[in-house]
């Protein structure tokens, strides 16, 4: 079983809608969770980090974490065509681990 | 600030040739990482260096070697390139355990 699972999509939403991206992870002791956005042909760019259960909001983005269910999600409100990209979920294990394990990404298309 | 700089951006190798991918960061980060990204596979960790003077294997280290030359620089060497090493290679760095990575712009490597 892959350690970090994402629905590969593609996910299409109309402009102005809420896009919901989901991620599950297998390591119960994981401590840090990140969402990256990657435009085609570009490098990943960090957009959100979350460390404790609940919601964290930053502008149009909301990250949600449920450690009991081993589930992290990203909501994008008022989606724009410029949000069209692949979104990568990344998880850092507990203890002294520094490396991140990435999901394979969800491709999001926002239709004008 | 330049952030994380990778060279070269593109490279074509013949099977059996060797090459070194260079990575340098100017953010005074302790930890550096090499990932490869293949379609449908997400980002997979090749090697990482938690701090200057240390290196550790990641998920897919076979066929690669690394050198943490100093705090700024972390190179990845392919001793005898194989077509299976055709990929996009990303270098990344991070300051501390609880924060995300900063990625370089990537090296697109094709082995023929």
PDB file of C-alpha atoms in Angstrom, chain A residues 9-67:
ATOM      1  CA  UNK A   9      -8.257  12.857 -11.095  1.00  0.00           C
ATOM      2  CA  UNK A  10      -8.545  14.697 -13.301  1.00  0.00           C
ATOM      3  CA  UNK A  11     -10.893  16.835 -11.239  1.00  0.00           C
ATOM      4  CA  UNK A  12     -12.818  19.511 -13.094  1.00  0.00           C
ATOM      5  CA  UNK A  13     -14.782  22.297 -11.421  1.00  0.00           C
ATOM      6  CA  UNK A  14     -16.425  25.410 -12.862  1.00  0.00           C
ATOM      7  CA  UNK A  15     -14.952  28.818 -12.130  1.00  0.00           C
ATOM      8  CA  UNK A  16     -16.172  30.147  -8.786  1.00  0.00           C
ATOM      9  CA  UNK A  17     -16.904  26.701  -7.339  1.00  0.00           C
ATOM     10  CA  UNK A  18     -15.199  24.983  -4.419  1.00  0.00           C
ATOM     11  CA  UNK A  19     -12.561  22.425  -5.341  1.00  0.00           C
ATOM     12  CA  UNK A  20     -12.016  19.647  -2.807  1.00  0.00           C
ATOM     13  CA  UNK A  21      -8.795  17.631  -2.882  1.00  0.00           C
ATOM     14  CA  UNK A  22      -8.273  14.644  -0.628  1.00  0.00           C
ATOM     15  CA  UNK A  23      -5.316  12.707   0.720  1.00  0.00           C
ATOM     16  CA  UNK A  24      -4.937   9.724   3.038  1.00  0.00           C
ATOM     17  CA  UNK A  25      -1.753   8.485   4.685  1.00  0.00           C
ATOM     18  CA  UNK A  26      -0.768   5.205   6.272  1.00  0.00           C
ATOM     19  CA  UNK A  27       1.796   6.169   8.940  1.00  0.00           C
ATOM     20  CA  UNK A  28      -0.092   6.940  12.156  1.00  0.00           C
ATOM     21  CA  UNK A  29       2.833   8.821  13.692  1.00  0.00           C
ATOM     22  CA  UNK A  30       3.014  11.371  10.861  1.00  0.00           C
ATOM     23  CA  UNK A  31       3.331  14.870  12.259  1.00  0.00           C
ATOM     24  CA  UNK A  32       3.488  17.425   9.466  1.00  0.00           C
ATOM     25  CA  UNK A  33       1.330  17.756   6.379  1.00  0.00           C
ATOM     26  CA  UNK A  34       1.803  19.920   3.329  1.00  0.00           C
ATOM     27  CA  UNK A  35       0.050  20.824   0.101  1.00  0.00           C
ATOM     28  CA  UNK A  36       2.076  21.783  -2.945  1.00  0.00           C
ATOM     29  CA  UNK A  37       0.849  23.169  -6.245  1.00  0.00           C
ATOM     30  CA  UNK A  38       2.690  22.220  -9.418  1.00  0.00           C
ATOM     31  CA  UNK A  39       2.007  23.847 -12.756  1.00  0.00           C
ATOM     32  CA  UNK A  40       2.835  21.819 -15.837  1.00  0.00           C
ATOM     33  CA  UNK A  41       6.574  21.835 -16.482  1.00  0.00           C
ATOM     34  CA  UNK A  42       7.332  23.697 -13.256  1.00  0.00           C
ATOM     35  CA  UNK A  43       8.572  22.765  -9.800  1.00  0.00           C
ATOM     36  CA  UNK A  44       6.283  22.215  -6.801  1.00  0.00           C
ATOM     37  CA  UNK A  45       5.371  25.294  -4.786  1.00  0.00           C
ATOM     38  CA  UNK A  46       4.321  25.108  -1.131  1.00  0.00           C
ATOM     39  CA  UNK A  47       0.847  26.541  -0.567  1.00  0.00           C
ATOM     40  CA  UNK A  48      -0.281  25.178   2.814  1.00  0.00           C
ATOM     41  CA  UNK A  49       1.064  23.390   5.850  1.00  0.00           C
ATOM     42  CA  UNK A  50      -0.914  21.933   8.749  1.00  0.00           C
ATOM     43  CA  UNK A  51       0.239  20.211  11.911  1.00  0.00           C
ATOM     44  CA  UNK A  52      -2.756  19.799  14.227  1.00  0.00           C
ATOM     45  CA  UNK A  53      -6.293  18.520  13.851  1.00  0.00           C
ATOM     46  CA  UNK A  54      -8.847  20.906  12.481  1.00  0.00           C
ATOM     47  CA  UNK A  55      -8.929  23.561   9.805  1.00  0.00           C
ATOM     48  CA  UNK A  56      -6.325  26.089   8.735  1.00  0.00           C
ATOM     49  CA  UNK A  57      -7.312  28.894   6.398  1.00  0.00           C
ATOM     50  CA  UNK A  58      -5.106  31.047   4.175  1.00  0.00           C
ATOM     51  CA  UNK A  59      -6.971  33.239   1.746  1.00  0.00           C
ATOM     52  CA  UNK A  60      -9.006  31.041  -0.596  1.00  0.00           C
ATOM     53  CA  UNK A  61      -7.292  27.884   0.664  1.00  0.00           C
ATOM     54  CA  UNK A  62      -8.347  25.773   3.647  1.00  0.00           C
ATOM     55  CA  UNK A  63      -6.430  22.717   4.807  1.00  0.00           C
ATOM     56  CA  UNK A  64      -8.230  20.187   6.985  1.00  0.00           C
ATOM     57  CA  UNK A  65      -6.530  17.502   9.072  1.00  0.00           C
ATOM     58  CA  UNK A  66      -8.054  14.509  10.855  1.00  0.00           C
ATOM     59  CA  UNK A  67      -5.290  12.409  12.391  1.00  0.00           C
TER      60      UNK A  67
END
